[in-house]
Amino acid sequence: MSRRMFPGLVAASAALAAGGCGGTETDTVSDSASGPTASFDEAAVLARSAEVAGQFQAELQAKLKEALAAGGPILALDVCHSAAPMIAAELSQESGADLSRVSARNRNPDGGLTEELLPHYALLQEMPLTDGKPSREIWRSGEGEAARINVLSAIPMQEQPCSVCHGTDVAPEVAAKINELYPGDKAIGFEPGELRGAMLISWPADEVGG
Ligand code: HEC
Protein backbone atom coordinates (compact mmCIF):
# COMPACT_ATOMS: atom_id res chain seq x y z
CA MET A 1 0.00 0.00 0.00
CA SER A 2 1.60 3.23 -1.08
CA ARG A 3 0.94 6.45 0.68
CA ARG A 4 1.63 9.94 -0.43
CA MET A 5 4.01 12.15 1.45
CA PHE A 6 3.52 15.79 0.77
CA PRO A 7 4.99 17.69 3.72
CA GLY A 8 4.35 20.91 1.83
CA LEU A 9 0.64 20.17 1.65
CA VAL A 10 0.45 19.48 5.36
CA ALA A 11 2.07 22.81 6.07
CA ALA A 12 -0.24 24.48 3.58
CA SER A 13 -3.30 23.08 5.33
CA ALA A 14 -2.71 25.28 8.34
CA ALA A 15 -2.54 28.34 6.16
CA LEU A 16 -5.72 27.28 4.37
CA ALA A 17 -7.70 26.54 7.51
CA ALA A 18 -9.82 29.63 6.89
CA GLY A 19 -11.34 28.03 3.77
CA GLY A 20 -14.44 26.36 5.19
CA CYS A 21 -16.32 23.06 5.46
CA GLY A 22 -14.06 21.61 8.14
CA GLY A 23 -10.96 23.25 9.48
CA THR A 24 -8.44 21.92 11.95
CA GLU A 25 -4.73 22.47 11.99
CA THR A 26 -4.12 18.79 12.36
CA ASP A 27 -0.42 19.03 11.65
CA THR A 28 0.18 20.89 14.89
CA VAL A 29 -2.23 19.21 17.29
CA SER A 30 -1.12 18.13 20.72
CA ASP A 31 -1.82 14.86 22.47
CA SER A 32 -4.48 15.11 25.18
CA ALA A 33 -4.74 11.48 26.28
CA SER A 34 -3.41 8.03 25.64
CA GLY A 35 -4.18 4.48 26.66
CA PRO A 36 -2.31 3.43 29.78
CA THR A 37 -1.24 0.13 28.21
CA ALA A 38 -0.28 1.42 24.76
CA SER A 39 2.31 -0.91 23.26
CA PHE A 40 2.66 0.80 19.90
CA ASP A 41 4.72 3.81 18.90
CA GLU A 42 2.17 6.45 19.76
CA ALA A 43 4.16 9.40 18.48
CA ALA A 44 4.69 7.73 15.10
CA VAL A 45 0.98 6.90 14.69
CA LEU A 46 0.03 10.44 15.70
CA ALA A 47 2.47 11.85 13.16
CA ARG A 48 1.17 9.62 10.34
CA SER A 49 -2.41 10.46 11.29
CA ALA A 50 -1.70 14.17 11.28
CA GLU A 51 -0.23 13.82 7.83
CA VAL A 52 -3.29 12.07 6.40
CA ALA A 53 -5.67 14.48 8.13
CA GLY A 54 -3.62 17.39 6.81
CA GLN A 55 -3.97 16.09 3.26
CA PHE A 56 -7.73 15.81 3.68
CA GLN A 57 -7.83 19.34 5.01
CA ALA A 58 -5.69 20.78 2.24
CA GLU A 59 -7.67 19.14 -0.57
CA LEU A 60 -11.07 20.07 0.87
CA GLN A 61 -10.07 23.63 1.71
CA ALA A 62 -8.71 24.17 -1.79
CA LYS A 63 -12.00 23.04 -3.35
CA LEU A 64 -14.05 25.14 -0.95
CA LYS A 65 -12.03 28.28 -1.32
CA GLU A 66 -12.47 28.04 -5.04
CA ALA A 67 -16.23 27.43 -4.72
CA LEU A 68 -16.76 30.23 -2.18
CA ALA A 69 -14.94 32.65 -4.45
CA ALA A 70 -16.78 31.50 -7.57
CA GLY A 71 -20.34 31.12 -6.25
CA GLY A 72 -20.58 31.95 -2.53
CA PRO A 73 -21.88 29.66 0.23
CA ILE A 74 -24.65 28.05 -1.85
CA LEU A 75 -22.19 26.68 -4.41
CA ALA A 76 -19.72 25.86 -1.63
CA LEU A 77 -22.38 23.72 0.05
CA ASP A 78 -22.81 21.68 -3.11
CA VAL A 79 -19.05 21.29 -3.43
CA CYS A 80 -18.62 20.25 0.19
CA HIS A 81 -21.52 17.82 -0.12
CA SER A 82 -19.88 15.93 -2.95
CA ALA A 83 -16.19 16.54 -2.30
CA ALA A 84 -15.83 15.85 1.44
CA PRO A 85 -16.88 12.17 1.38
CA MET A 86 -15.01 11.61 -1.90
CA ILE A 87 -11.70 13.00 -0.63
CA ALA A 88 -12.06 10.97 2.59
CA ALA A 89 -12.64 7.79 0.57
CA GLU A 90 -9.68 8.46 -1.74
CA LEU A 91 -7.28 9.19 1.09
CA SER A 92 -8.50 6.16 3.04
CA GLN A 93 -7.65 3.97 0.09
CA GLU A 94 -4.23 5.55 -0.41
CA SER A 95 -3.13 5.68 3.22
CA GLY A 96 -4.51 2.40 4.55
CA ALA A 97 -6.28 4.26 7.36
CA ASP A 98 -10.04 4.73 7.52
CA LEU A 99 -10.64 8.46 7.48
CA SER A 100 -13.95 10.04 8.48
CA ARG A 101 -15.42 13.07 10.22
CA VAL A 102 -17.83 12.65 13.09
CA SER A 103 -19.84 14.88 15.39
CA ALA A 104 -22.33 14.71 18.25
CA ARG A 105 -24.38 17.12 16.12
CA ASN A 106 -23.62 15.87 12.64
CA ARG A 107 -24.61 17.22 9.25
CA ASN A 108 -23.57 14.24 7.14
CA PRO A 109 -25.97 11.46 8.25
CA ASP A 110 -23.04 8.99 8.31
CA GLY A 111 -21.10 11.21 10.73
CA GLY A 112 -22.75 10.24 14.02
CA LEU A 113 -20.90 8.88 17.05
CA THR A 114 -20.58 5.16 17.73
CA GLU A 115 -20.59 3.86 21.28
CA GLU A 116 -16.84 3.33 21.04
CA LEU A 117 -16.27 6.98 20.13
CA LEU A 118 -18.52 8.50 22.81
CA PRO A 119 -16.10 8.63 25.79
CA HIS A 120 -13.23 9.90 23.61
CA TYR A 121 -15.44 12.53 22.00
CA ALA A 122 -16.68 13.62 25.44
CA LEU A 123 -13.10 14.37 26.50
CA LEU A 124 -12.47 16.45 23.39
CA GLN A 125 -15.73 18.27 24.01
CA GLU A 126 -14.65 19.16 27.55
CA MET A 127 -11.38 20.55 26.23
CA PRO A 128 -11.29 21.15 22.44
CA LEU A 129 -7.87 22.80 22.70
CA THR A 130 -4.72 21.73 24.51
CA ASP A 131 -2.10 24.48 24.76
CA GLY A 132 -3.93 26.35 22.03
CA LYS A 133 -3.96 23.39 19.62
CA PRO A 134 -6.75 20.93 18.78
CA SER A 135 -6.81 18.12 21.37
CA ARG A 136 -6.52 14.47 20.32
CA GLU A 137 -7.29 11.04 21.65
CA ILE A 138 -5.49 7.84 20.71
CA TRP A 139 -6.54 4.31 21.69
CA ARG A 140 -6.37 0.68 20.62
CA SER A 141 -9.50 -1.35 19.92
CA GLY A 142 -10.41 -4.89 18.85
CA GLU A 143 -8.43 -8.10 18.93
CA GLY A 144 -6.31 -10.11 16.50
CA GLU A 145 -6.88 -9.24 12.85
CA ALA A 146 -9.60 -6.76 13.81
CA ALA A 147 -7.28 -4.79 16.10
CA ARG A 148 -7.06 -1.09 15.29
CA ILE A 149 -5.23 2.00 16.46
CA ASN A 150 -7.58 4.97 16.45
CA VAL A 151 -6.86 8.68 16.53
CA LEU A 152 -9.64 11.22 17.13
CA SER A 153 -8.62 14.81 16.50
CA ALA A 154 -10.75 17.77 17.64
CA ILE A 155 -12.20 20.21 15.10
CA PRO A 156 -13.02 23.39 17.04
CA MET A 157 -15.64 25.82 15.75
CA GLN A 158 -14.24 29.09 14.41
CA GLU A 159 -16.01 32.34 13.67
CA GLN A 160 -14.85 32.59 10.06
CA PRO A 161 -15.72 31.02 7.74
CA CYS A 162 -17.44 28.26 9.73
CA SER A 163 -20.30 30.38 11.09
CA VAL A 164 -21.61 30.97 7.56
CA CYS A 165 -22.75 27.32 7.51
CA HIS A 166 -22.56 26.17 11.18
CA GLY A 167 -23.10 29.32 13.27
CA THR A 168 -25.92 30.75 15.36
CA ASP A 169 -27.07 33.17 12.66
CA VAL A 170 -27.05 31.25 9.34
CA ALA A 171 -28.64 33.24 6.48
CA PRO A 172 -32.11 31.95 5.48
CA GLU A 173 -31.08 31.02 1.93
CA VAL A 174 -28.05 29.13 3.23
CA ALA A 175 -30.19 27.33 5.83
CA ALA A 176 -32.69 26.38 3.11
CA LYS A 177 -29.95 24.88 0.96
CA ILE A 178 -28.55 22.98 3.94
CA ASN A 179 -31.98 21.50 4.67
CA GLU A 180 -32.40 20.50 1.07
CA LEU A 181 -29.08 18.62 1.03
CA TYR A 182 -29.26 17.35 4.65
CA PRO A 183 -32.88 17.06 5.85
CA GLY A 184 -31.82 15.87 9.32
CA ASP A 185 -29.06 18.46 9.81
CA LYS A 186 -27.95 19.06 13.41
CA ALA A 187 -24.85 21.13 12.62
CA ILE A 188 -25.95 24.73 13.05
CA GLY A 189 -25.98 26.88 16.19
CA PHE A 190 -22.31 26.45 17.13
CA GLU A 191 -20.38 29.16 19.00
CA PRO A 192 -16.67 29.78 18.32
CA GLY A 193 -14.50 27.64 20.59
CA GLU A 194 -17.06 24.83 20.92
CA LEU A 195 -16.21 21.40 19.53
CA ARG A 196 -17.74 21.34 16.03
CA GLY A 197 -16.67 17.75 15.34
CA ALA A 198 -13.65 15.50 15.10
CA MET A 199 -11.65 13.63 12.52
CA LEU A 200 -11.28 9.90 13.05
CA ILE A 201 -8.19 8.24 11.60
CA SER A 202 -8.40 4.50 12.22
CA TRP A 203 -5.47 2.21 11.31
CA PRO A 204 -5.32 -1.58 11.10
CA ALA A 205 -3.04 -2.26 14.09
CA ASP A 206 -0.64 -4.50 12.15
CA GLU A 207 -0.02 -1.72 9.64
CA VAL A 208 1.29 0.67 12.30
CA GLY A 209 3.16 -1.79 14.46
CA GLY A 210 0.46 -2.04 17.12
C1 HEC B 1 -20.07 26.48 2.72
C2 HEC B 1 -20.63 25.95 3.94
C3 HEC B 1 -19.70 25.41 4.99
C4 HEC B 1 -18.70 26.10 5.65
C5 HEC B 1 -18.25 27.53 5.43
C6 HEC B 1 -18.17 25.17 6.62
N1 HEC B 1 -18.81 23.97 6.54
FE1 HEC B 1 -18.49 22.33 7.70
N2 HEC B 1 -19.80 21.26 6.61
C7 HEC B 1 -20.53 21.74 5.55
C8 HEC B 1 -21.22 20.65 4.90
C9 HEC B 1 -22.10 20.74 3.67
C10 HEC B 1 -20.86 19.47 5.61
C11 HEC B 1 -21.27 18.04 5.31
C12 HEC B 1 -20.25 17.42 4.35
C13 HEC B 1 -20.53 15.98 4.05
O1 HEC B 1 -21.54 15.71 3.37
O2 HEC B 1 -19.72 15.14 4.45
C14 HEC B 1 -19.97 19.90 6.66
C15 HEC B 1 -19.41 19.03 7.57
C16 HEC B 1 -18.54 19.39 8.55
C17 HEC B 1 -17.97 18.47 9.53
C18 HEC B 1 -18.19 16.94 9.58
C19 HEC B 1 -19.20 16.53 10.59
C20 HEC B 1 -20.63 16.75 10.14
O3 HEC B 1 -21.32 17.54 10.81
O4 HEC B 1 -21.07 16.15 9.15
C21 HEC B 1 -17.17 19.20 10.34
C22 HEC B 1 -16.38 18.69 11.51
C23 HEC B 1 -17.22 20.58 9.85
N3 HEC B 1 -18.07 20.65 8.78
C24 HEC B 1 -16.52 21.62 10.42
C25 HEC B 1 -16.41 22.89 9.83
C26 HEC B 1 -15.51 23.92 10.31
C27 HEC B 1 -14.60 23.79 11.51
C28 HEC B 1 -15.66 24.99 9.46
C29 HEC B 1 -14.86 26.28 9.45
C30 HEC B 1 -13.43 26.15 9.25
C31 HEC B 1 -16.66 24.64 8.49
N4 HEC B 1 -17.09 23.36 8.74
C32 HEC B 1 -17.13 25.48 7.49
C33 HEC B 1 -20.61 23.07 5.15
C34 HEC B 1 -19.74 24.07 5.56
XYZ file of C-alpha atoms and ligand atoms in Angstrom:
253
model
C 0.000 0.000 0.000
C 1.597 3.231 -1.083
C 0.938 6.454 0.684
C 1.633 9.939 -0.434
C 4.010 12.154 1.446
C 3.525 15.795 0.774
C 4.985 17.692 3.717
C 4.350 20.909 1.833
C 0.641 20.168 1.653
C 0.454 19.480 5.357
C 2.074 22.806 6.072
C -0.236 24.481 3.580
C -3.302 23.077 5.331
C -2.706 25.283 8.342
C -2.539 28.342 6.159
C -5.723 27.279 4.368
C -7.703 26.544 7.510
C -9.821 29.626 6.890
C -11.340 28.034 3.773
C -14.444 26.362 5.191
C -16.317 23.061 5.460
C -14.058 21.613 8.139
C -10.956 23.254 9.483
C -8.443 21.917 11.946
C -4.733 22.468 11.986
C -4.122 18.786 12.355
C -0.417 19.031 11.652
C 0.182 20.894 14.885
C -2.233 19.211 17.289
C -1.119 18.132 20.719
C -1.824 14.857 22.473
C -4.480 15.107 25.184
C -4.744 11.485 26.277
C -3.406 8.030 25.642
C -4.182 4.483 26.665
C -2.314 3.432 29.781
C -1.237 0.131 28.206
C -0.283 1.424 24.758
C 2.312 -0.912 23.264
C 2.664 0.801 19.899
C 4.719 3.810 18.900
C 2.168 6.446 19.758
C 4.163 9.400 18.479
C 4.691 7.727 15.098
C 0.983 6.904 14.692
C 0.026 10.437 15.698
C 2.469 11.853 13.156
C 1.170 9.620 10.336
C -2.409 10.462 11.294
C -1.703 14.174 11.284
C -0.230 13.815 7.828
C -3.294 12.065 6.397
C -5.666 14.479 8.129
C -3.616 17.395 6.807
C -3.966 16.091 3.259
C -7.735 15.805 3.685
C -7.832 19.339 5.006
C -5.689 20.784 2.235
C -7.668 19.140 -0.569
C -11.073 20.066 0.869
C -10.073 23.627 1.709
C -8.712 24.172 -1.785
C -12.004 23.038 -3.348
C -14.054 25.142 -0.952
C -12.030 28.281 -1.316
C -12.469 28.044 -5.036
C -16.234 27.433 -4.722
C -16.758 30.225 -2.176
C -14.942 32.652 -4.454
C -16.783 31.495 -7.569
C -20.335 31.116 -6.247
C -20.578 31.948 -2.532
C -21.884 29.659 0.227
C -24.651 28.052 -1.855
C -22.191 26.679 -4.405
C -19.715 25.859 -1.633
C -22.385 23.723 0.054
C -22.807 21.685 -3.112
C -19.048 21.291 -3.430
C -18.617 20.247 0.189
C -21.523 17.817 -0.118
C -19.885 15.926 -2.953
C -16.186 16.540 -2.304
C -15.830 15.850 1.437
C -16.878 12.171 1.376
C -15.010 11.609 -1.901
C -11.705 13.003 -0.626
C -12.058 10.974 2.586
C -12.642 7.788 0.565
C -9.684 8.462 -1.744
C -7.281 9.194 1.093
C -8.502 6.157 3.039
C -7.645 3.971 0.092
C -4.233 5.548 -0.413
C -3.129 5.675 3.218
C -4.512 2.400 4.551
C -6.283 4.258 7.365
C -10.042 4.729 7.525
C -10.643 8.462 7.481
C -13.953 10.039 8.479
C -15.418 13.074 10.218
C -17.832 12.647 13.088
C -19.843 14.884 15.390
C -22.326 14.707 18.252
C -24.377 17.121 16.116
C -23.616 15.866 12.641
C -24.610 17.217 9.254
C -23.569 14.238 7.143
C -25.970 11.465 8.247
C -23.036 8.989 8.306
C -21.105 11.208 10.726
C -22.755 10.239 14.016
C -20.899 8.880 17.049
C -20.578 5.164 17.726
C -20.594 3.861 21.285
C -16.840 3.325 21.044
C -16.274 6.982 20.135
C -18.518 8.503 22.811
C -16.098 8.634 25.794
C -13.232 9.900 23.614
C -15.437 12.528 22.003
C -16.678 13.621 25.438
C -13.102 14.369 26.505
C -12.469 16.452 23.385
C -15.733 18.271 24.015
C -14.647 19.163 27.546
C -11.384 20.548 26.231
C -11.290 21.145 22.437
C -7.873 22.796 22.699
C -4.724 21.727 24.512
C -2.101 24.480 24.762
C -3.935 26.349 22.032
C -3.957 23.393 19.623
C -6.750 20.932 18.775
C -6.815 18.116 21.367
C -6.517 14.470 20.323
C -7.289 11.044 21.652
C -5.491 7.838 20.706
C -6.543 4.315 21.686
C -6.367 0.681 20.623
C -9.497 -1.354 19.920
C -10.412 -4.886 18.853
C -8.430 -8.104 18.933
C -6.308 -10.109 16.504
C -6.884 -9.235 12.855
C -9.602 -6.764 13.806
C -7.277 -4.787 16.103
C -7.056 -1.088 15.286
C -5.233 1.999 16.464
C -7.584 4.969 16.449
C -6.862 8.679 16.532
C -9.642 11.220 17.125
C -8.621 14.813 16.497
C -10.755 17.770 17.636
C -12.197 20.209 15.099
C -13.024 23.387 17.043
C -15.640 25.822 15.755
C -14.235 29.091 14.408
C -16.015 32.339 13.669
C -14.846 32.587 10.060
C -15.722 31.018 7.744
C -17.443 28.264 9.735
C -20.298 30.376 11.092
C -21.611 30.967 7.563
C -22.755 27.323 7.513
C -22.556 26.168 11.179
C -23.097 29.322 13.266
C -25.920 30.747 15.357
C -27.066 33.172 12.656
C -27.049 31.254 9.340
C -28.637 33.240 6.476
C -32.110 31.952 5.478
C -31.083 31.016 1.929
C -28.049 29.130 3.235
C -30.194 27.326 5.829
C -32.686 26.378 3.108
C -29.950 24.884 0.961
C -28.549 22.976 3.944
C -31.984 21.501 4.672
C -32.404 20.502 1.066
C -29.079 18.617 1.031
C -29.259 17.346 4.654
C -32.879 17.062 5.853
C -31.822 15.866 9.320
C -29.058 18.462 9.806
C -27.954 19.063 13.408
C -24.852 21.128 12.618
C -25.950 24.734 13.050
C -25.982 26.877 16.195
C -22.310 26.448 17.130
C -20.377 29.155 18.997
C -16.674 29.783 18.316
C -14.499 27.639 20.594
C -17.060 24.827 20.922
C -16.206 21.404 19.532
C -17.745 21.339 16.031
C -16.675 17.750 15.342
C -13.646 15.503 15.103
C -11.646 13.631 12.523
C -11.278 9.899 13.054
C -8.195 8.240 11.596
C -8.398 4.504 12.220
C -5.466 2.208 11.310
C -5.319 -1.576 11.098
C -3.035 -2.263 14.087
C -0.645 -4.503 12.149
C -0.023 -1.717 9.643
C 1.288 0.674 12.301
C 3.156 -1.787 14.457
C 0.461 -2.038 17.122
C -20.065 26.482 2.716
C -20.635 25.950 3.944
C -19.699 25.412 4.990
C -18.704 26.104 5.646
C -18.254 27.534 5.429
C -18.166 25.170 6.620
N -18.814 23.971 6.536
Fe -18.485 22.326 7.699
N -19.797 21.257 6.611
C -20.529 21.744 5.550
C -21.216 20.649 4.895
C -22.105 20.739 3.673
C -20.861 19.474 5.606
C -21.275 18.038 5.312
C -20.253 17.419 4.353
C -20.527 15.984 4.045
O -21.540 15.707 3.369
O -19.720 15.141 4.451
C -19.969 19.900 6.660
C -19.413 19.032 7.567
C -18.537 19.388 8.549
C -17.971 18.468 9.527
C -18.186 16.944 9.576
C -19.197 16.526 10.591
C -20.634 16.745 10.142
O -21.319 17.542 10.812
O -21.075 16.147 9.147
C -17.173 19.200 10.342
C -16.378 18.686 11.510
C -17.222 20.575 9.855
N -18.066 20.654 8.782
C -16.517 21.622 10.415
C -16.409 22.892 9.831
C -15.512 23.924 10.309
C -14.602 23.794 11.514
C -15.656 24.989 9.458
C -14.859 26.280 9.448
C -13.425 26.145 9.253
C -16.660 24.638 8.489
N -17.087 23.364 8.741
C -17.135 25.482 7.492
C -20.606 23.073 5.154
C -19.745 24.072 5.558
